[in-house]
Tab-separated table of C-alpha atoms and ligand atoms in Angstrom:
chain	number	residue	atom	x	y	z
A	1	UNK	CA	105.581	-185.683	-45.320
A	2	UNK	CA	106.820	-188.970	-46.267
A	3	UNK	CA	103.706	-191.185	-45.431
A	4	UNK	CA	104.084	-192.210	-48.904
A	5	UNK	CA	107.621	-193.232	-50.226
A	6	UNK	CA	108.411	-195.158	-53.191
A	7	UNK	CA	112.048	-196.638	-53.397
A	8	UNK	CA	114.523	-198.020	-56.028
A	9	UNK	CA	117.804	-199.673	-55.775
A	10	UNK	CA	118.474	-197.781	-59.167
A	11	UNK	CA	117.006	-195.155	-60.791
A	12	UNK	CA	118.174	-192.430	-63.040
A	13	UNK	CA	117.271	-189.137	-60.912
A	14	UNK	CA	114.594	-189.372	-58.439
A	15	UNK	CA	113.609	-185.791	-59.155
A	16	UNK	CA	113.049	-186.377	-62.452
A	17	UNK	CA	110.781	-189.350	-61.541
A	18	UNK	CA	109.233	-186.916	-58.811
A	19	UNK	CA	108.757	-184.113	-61.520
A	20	UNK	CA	106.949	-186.054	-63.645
A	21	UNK	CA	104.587	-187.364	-60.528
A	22	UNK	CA	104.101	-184.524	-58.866
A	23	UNK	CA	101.245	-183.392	-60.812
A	24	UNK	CA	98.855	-185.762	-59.456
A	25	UNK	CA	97.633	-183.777	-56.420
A	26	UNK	CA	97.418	-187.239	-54.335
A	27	UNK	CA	101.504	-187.461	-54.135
A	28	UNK	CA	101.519	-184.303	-51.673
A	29	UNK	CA	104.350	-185.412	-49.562
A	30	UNK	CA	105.055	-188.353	-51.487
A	31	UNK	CA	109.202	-189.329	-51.147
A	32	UNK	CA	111.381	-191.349	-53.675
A	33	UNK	CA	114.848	-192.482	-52.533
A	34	UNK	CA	116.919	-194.399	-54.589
A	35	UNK	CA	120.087	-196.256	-53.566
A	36	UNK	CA	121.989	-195.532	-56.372
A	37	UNK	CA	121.776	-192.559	-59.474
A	38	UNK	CA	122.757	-193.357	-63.129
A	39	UNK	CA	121.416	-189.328	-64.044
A	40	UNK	CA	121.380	-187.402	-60.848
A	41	UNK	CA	121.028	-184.069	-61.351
A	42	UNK	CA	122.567	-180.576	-58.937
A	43	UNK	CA	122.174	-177.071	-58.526
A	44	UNK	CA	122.617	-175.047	-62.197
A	45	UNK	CA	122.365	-178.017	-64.818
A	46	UNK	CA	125.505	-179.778	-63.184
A	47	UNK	CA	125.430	-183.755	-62.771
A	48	UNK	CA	125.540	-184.976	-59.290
A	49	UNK	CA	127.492	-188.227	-58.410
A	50	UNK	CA	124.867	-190.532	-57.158
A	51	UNK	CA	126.653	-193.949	-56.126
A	52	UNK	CA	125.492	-196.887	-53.552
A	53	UNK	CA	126.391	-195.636	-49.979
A	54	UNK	CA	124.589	-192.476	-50.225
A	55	UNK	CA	120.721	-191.347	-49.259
A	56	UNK	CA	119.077	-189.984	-52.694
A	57	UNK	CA	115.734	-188.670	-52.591
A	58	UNK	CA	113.191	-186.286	-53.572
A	59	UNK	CA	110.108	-184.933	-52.094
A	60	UNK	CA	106.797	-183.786	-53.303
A	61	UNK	CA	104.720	-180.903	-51.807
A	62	UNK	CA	102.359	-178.528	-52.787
A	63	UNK	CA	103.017	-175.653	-50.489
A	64	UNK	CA	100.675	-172.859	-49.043
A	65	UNK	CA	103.132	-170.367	-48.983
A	66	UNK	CA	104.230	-168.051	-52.342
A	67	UNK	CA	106.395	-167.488	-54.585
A	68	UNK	CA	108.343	-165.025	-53.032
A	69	UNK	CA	109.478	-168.292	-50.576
A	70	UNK	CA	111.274	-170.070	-53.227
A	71	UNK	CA	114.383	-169.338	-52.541
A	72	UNK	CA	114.161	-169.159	-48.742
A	73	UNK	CA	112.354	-172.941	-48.811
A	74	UNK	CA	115.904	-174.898	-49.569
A	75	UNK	CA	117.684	-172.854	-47.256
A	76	UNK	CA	115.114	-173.478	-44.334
A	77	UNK	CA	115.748	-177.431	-45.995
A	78	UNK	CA	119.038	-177.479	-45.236
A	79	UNK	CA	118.601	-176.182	-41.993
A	80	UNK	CA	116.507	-178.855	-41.197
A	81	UNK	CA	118.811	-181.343	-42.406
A	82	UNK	CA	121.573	-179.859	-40.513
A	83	UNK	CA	119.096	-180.434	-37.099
A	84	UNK	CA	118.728	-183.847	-38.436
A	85	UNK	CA	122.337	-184.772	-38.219
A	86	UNK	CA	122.905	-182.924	-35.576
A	87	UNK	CA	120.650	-185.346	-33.739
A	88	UNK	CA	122.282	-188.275	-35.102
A	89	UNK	CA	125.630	-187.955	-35.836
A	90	UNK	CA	126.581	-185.211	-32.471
A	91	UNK	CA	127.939	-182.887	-35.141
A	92	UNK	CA	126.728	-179.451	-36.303
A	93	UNK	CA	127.091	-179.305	-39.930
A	94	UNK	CA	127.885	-175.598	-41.005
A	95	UNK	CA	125.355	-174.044	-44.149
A	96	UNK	CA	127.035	-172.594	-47.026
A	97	UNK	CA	125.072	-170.365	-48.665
A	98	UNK	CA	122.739	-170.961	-50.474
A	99	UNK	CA	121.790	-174.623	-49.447
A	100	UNK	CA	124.989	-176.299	-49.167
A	101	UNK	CA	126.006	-178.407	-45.681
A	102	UNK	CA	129.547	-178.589	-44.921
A	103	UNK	CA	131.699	-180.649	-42.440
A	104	UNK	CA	135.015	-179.137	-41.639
A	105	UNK	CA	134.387	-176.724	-45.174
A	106	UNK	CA	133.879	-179.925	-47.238
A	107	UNK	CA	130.420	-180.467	-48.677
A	108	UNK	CA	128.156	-183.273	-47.425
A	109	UNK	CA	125.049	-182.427	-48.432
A	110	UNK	CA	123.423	-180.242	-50.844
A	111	UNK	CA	120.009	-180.030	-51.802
A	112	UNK	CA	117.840	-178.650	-55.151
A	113	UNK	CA	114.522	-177.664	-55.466
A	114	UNK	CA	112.443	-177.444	-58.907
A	115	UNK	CA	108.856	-175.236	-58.424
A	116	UNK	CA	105.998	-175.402	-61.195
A	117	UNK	CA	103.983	-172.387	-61.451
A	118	UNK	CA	100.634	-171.806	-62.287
A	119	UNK	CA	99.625	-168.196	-63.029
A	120	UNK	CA	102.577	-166.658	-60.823
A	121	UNK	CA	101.735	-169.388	-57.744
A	122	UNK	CA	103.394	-172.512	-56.978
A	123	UNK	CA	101.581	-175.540	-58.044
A	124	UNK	CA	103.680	-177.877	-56.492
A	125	UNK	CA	107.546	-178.494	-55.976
A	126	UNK	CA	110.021	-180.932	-56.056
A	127	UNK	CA	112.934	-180.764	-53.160
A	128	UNK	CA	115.927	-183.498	-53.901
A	129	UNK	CA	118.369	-184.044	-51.351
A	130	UNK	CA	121.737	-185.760	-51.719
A	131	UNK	CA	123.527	-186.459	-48.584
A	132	UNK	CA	127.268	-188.198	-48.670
A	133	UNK	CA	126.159	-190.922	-45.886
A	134	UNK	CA	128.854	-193.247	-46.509
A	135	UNK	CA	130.350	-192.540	-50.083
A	136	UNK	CA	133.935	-192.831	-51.125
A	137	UNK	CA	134.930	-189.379	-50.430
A	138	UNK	CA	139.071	-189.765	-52.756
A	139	UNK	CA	137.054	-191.372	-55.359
A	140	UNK	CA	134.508	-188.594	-55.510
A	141	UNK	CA	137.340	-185.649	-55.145
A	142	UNK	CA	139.518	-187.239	-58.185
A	143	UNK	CA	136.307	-187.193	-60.605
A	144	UNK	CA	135.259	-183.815	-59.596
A	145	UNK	CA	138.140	-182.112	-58.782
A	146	UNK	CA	138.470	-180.036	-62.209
A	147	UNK	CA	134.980	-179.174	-61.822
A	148	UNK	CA	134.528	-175.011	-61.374
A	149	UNK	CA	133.968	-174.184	-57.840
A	150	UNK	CA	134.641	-177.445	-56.355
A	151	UNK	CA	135.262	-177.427	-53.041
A	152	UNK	CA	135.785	-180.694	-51.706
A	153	UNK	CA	133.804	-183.510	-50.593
A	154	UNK	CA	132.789	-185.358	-47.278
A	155	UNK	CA	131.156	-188.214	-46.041
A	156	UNK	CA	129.375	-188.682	-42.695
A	157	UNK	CA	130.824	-191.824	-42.421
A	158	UNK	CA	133.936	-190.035	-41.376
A	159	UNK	CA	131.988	-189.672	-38.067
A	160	UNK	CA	132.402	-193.579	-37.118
A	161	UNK	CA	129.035	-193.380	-35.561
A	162	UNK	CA	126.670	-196.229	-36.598
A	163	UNK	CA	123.502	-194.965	-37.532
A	164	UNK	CA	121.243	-196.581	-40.639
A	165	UNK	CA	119.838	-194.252	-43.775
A	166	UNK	CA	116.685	-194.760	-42.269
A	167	UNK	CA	117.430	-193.256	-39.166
A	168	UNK	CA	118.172	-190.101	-40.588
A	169	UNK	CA	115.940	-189.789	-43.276
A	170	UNK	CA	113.230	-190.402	-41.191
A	171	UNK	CA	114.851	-187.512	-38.026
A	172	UNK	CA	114.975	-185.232	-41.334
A	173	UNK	CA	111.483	-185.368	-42.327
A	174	UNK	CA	110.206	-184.545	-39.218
A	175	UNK	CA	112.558	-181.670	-38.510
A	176	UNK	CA	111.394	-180.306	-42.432
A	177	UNK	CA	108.236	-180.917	-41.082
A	178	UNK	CA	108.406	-178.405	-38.703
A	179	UNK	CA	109.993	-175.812	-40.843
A	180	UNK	CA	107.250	-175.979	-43.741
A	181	UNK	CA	104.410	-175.962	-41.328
A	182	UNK	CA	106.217	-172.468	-39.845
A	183	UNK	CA	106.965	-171.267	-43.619
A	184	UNK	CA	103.055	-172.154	-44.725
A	185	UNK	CA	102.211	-169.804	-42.034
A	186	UNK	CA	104.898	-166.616	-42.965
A	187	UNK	CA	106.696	-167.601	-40.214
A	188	UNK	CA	110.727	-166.871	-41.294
A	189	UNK	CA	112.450	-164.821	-38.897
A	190	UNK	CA	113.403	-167.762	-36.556
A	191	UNK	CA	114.465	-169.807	-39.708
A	192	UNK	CA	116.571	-166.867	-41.172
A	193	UNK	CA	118.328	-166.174	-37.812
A	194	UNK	CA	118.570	-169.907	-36.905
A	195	UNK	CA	120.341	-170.459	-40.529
A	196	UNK	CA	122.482	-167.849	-39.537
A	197	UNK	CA	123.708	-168.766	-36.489
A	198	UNK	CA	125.458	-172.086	-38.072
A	199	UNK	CA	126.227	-170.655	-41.556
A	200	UNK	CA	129.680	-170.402	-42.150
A	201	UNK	CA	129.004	-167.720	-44.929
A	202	UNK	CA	127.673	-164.726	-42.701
A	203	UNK	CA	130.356	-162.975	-41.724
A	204	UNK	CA	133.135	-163.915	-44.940
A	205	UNK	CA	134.735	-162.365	-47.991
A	206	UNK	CA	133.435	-164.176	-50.850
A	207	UNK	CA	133.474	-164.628	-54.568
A	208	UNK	CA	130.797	-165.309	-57.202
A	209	UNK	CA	130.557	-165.354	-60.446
A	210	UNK	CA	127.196	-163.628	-62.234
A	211	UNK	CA	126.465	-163.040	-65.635
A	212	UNK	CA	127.010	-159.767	-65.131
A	213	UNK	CA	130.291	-160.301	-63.977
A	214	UNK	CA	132.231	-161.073	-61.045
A	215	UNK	CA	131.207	-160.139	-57.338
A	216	UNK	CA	133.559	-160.051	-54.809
A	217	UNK	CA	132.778	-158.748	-51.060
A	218	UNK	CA	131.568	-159.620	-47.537
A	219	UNK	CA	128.533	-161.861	-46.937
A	220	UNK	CA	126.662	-159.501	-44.694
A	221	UNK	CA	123.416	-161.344	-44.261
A	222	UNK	CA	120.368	-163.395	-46.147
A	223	UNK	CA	117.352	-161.229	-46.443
A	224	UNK	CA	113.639	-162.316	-45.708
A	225	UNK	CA	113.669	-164.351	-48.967
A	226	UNK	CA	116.379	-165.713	-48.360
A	227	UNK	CA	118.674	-163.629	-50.623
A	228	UNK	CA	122.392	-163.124	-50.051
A	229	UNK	CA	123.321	-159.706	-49.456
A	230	UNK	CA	126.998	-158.758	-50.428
A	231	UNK	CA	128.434	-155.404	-49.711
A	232	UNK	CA	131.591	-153.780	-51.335
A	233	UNK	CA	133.033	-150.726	-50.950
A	234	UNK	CA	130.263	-148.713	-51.315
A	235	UNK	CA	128.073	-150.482	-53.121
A	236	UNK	CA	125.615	-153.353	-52.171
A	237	UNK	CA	124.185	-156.498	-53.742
A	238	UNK	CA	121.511	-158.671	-53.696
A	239	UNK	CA	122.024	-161.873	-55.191
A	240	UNK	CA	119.436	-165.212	-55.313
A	241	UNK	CA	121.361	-167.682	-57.116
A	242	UNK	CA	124.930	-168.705	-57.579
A	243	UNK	CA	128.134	-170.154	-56.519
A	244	UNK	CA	129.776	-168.636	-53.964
A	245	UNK	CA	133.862	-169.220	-53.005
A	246	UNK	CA	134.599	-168.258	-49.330
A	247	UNK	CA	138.095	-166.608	-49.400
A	248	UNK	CA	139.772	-165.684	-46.344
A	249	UNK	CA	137.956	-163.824	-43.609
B	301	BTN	C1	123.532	-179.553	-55.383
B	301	BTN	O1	123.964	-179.333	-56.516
B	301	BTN	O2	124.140	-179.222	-54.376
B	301	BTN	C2	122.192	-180.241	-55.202
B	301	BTN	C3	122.298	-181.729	-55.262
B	301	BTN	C4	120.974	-182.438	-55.157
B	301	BTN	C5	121.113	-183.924	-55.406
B	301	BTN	C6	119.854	-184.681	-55.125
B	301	BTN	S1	120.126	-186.417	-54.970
B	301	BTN	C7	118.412	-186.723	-54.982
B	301	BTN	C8	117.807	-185.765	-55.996
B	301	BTN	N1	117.814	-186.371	-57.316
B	301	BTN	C9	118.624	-185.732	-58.166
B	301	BTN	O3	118.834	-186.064	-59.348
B	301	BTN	N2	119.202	-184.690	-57.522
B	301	BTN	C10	118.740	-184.565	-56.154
């Protein structure tokens, strides 16, 4: 992964520039990482602040494993990412479910992943990654703070650790390394527990919004696809996509 990167000081969304690449087969593992986003794109349709200061990029691959890994593959991303920065910046990022990472419950990174399918298997996929490396965190808050579910932003500049982009991007792609080679052979339960073990969702009340209403209750676990499991008085649910508001414990 990564042996072939492509970069731009501006671009409009490097996953739509990887989407459109990523059906030429030769571009498995291809990266493109822009310094700056006029059009970047986040999770459900929303627009994702992009400015200079922050590592933008998205990643090609056409995975072994199936379609029933879709929604575990970001999660096992962001774990990876949180190893990453571990390693460089001494801090353990917490994971918000499902593939947000958080520093003191403020969002740092998140990540996004578009999958094309070709008669029910996945062709190939796109994973984008925006990490807040050294972004102006009050500017950020006061344009986003009417946004639904906002939940604050951070930077890992706020660290005053001096590592370059580089550094990081290049710790992360062997750490996702790892991980895909373990999901392309089935292998999950180590990912799922690991995720666990430094999400700060396991083990909450929370709150999320679904079209078929509103779904309030603990966060009991992820499942082996990844899936959040949410359990209220006596009833349970299974949910794969969403927004999720920790309230109190
Ligand atoms: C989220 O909503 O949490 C996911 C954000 C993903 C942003 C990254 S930045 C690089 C890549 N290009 C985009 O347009 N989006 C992703």
């Amino acid at each position: 992964i990564g042996k072939k990167a492509y970069y731009f000081d501006s671009i409009d969304s490097t996953q739509k520039q990887a989407l459109k690449m990523s059906e030429d087969s030769s571009n498995d593992g291809t990266i493109i990482i822009a310094a700056k986003q006029t059009g970047g794109k986040g999770r459900s349709g929303r627009k994702w602040l992009s400015p200079k200061g922050g590592i933008w990029f998205s990643i090609m691959l056409q995975p072994k494993f199936d379609i029933s890994i879709t929604t575990l593959f970001p999660i096992a991303s962001s774990l990876a990412l949180s190893y990453a920065i571990e390693k460089t910046f001494k801090i353990k990022p917490e994971l918000k479910w499902p593939n947000d990472l958080t520093v003191k419950g403020k969002k740092v990174a998140g990540m996004l992943v578009d999958v094309s399918l070709e008669s029910n298997k996945i062709e190939s996929l796109v994973l984008g990654v925006g990490i807040n490396f050294n972004v102006d965190v009050k500017q950020i808050e006061r344009i986003l703070k009417d946004t639904p579910n906002f939940y604050g932003v951070a930077s890992l500049s706020e660290q005053k650790i001096k590592i370059k982009p580089k550094m990081l991007v290049q710790t992360f792609l062997l750490e996702l390394e790892k991980i895909y080679e373990s999901l392309n052979k089935k292998q999950t339960k180590n990912i799922i527990s690991n995720w666990t073990e430094r999400s700060s969702t396991i083990g909450k009340k929370v709150e999320l919004n679904t079209a078929d209403g509103k779904i309030k209750g603990d966060a009991i676990k992820i499942d082996d696809d990844g899936a959040l499991i949410i359990s209220e008085k006596n009833k349970t649910s299974r949910v794969i996509a969403g927004d999720i508001i920790h309230l109190s414990k």
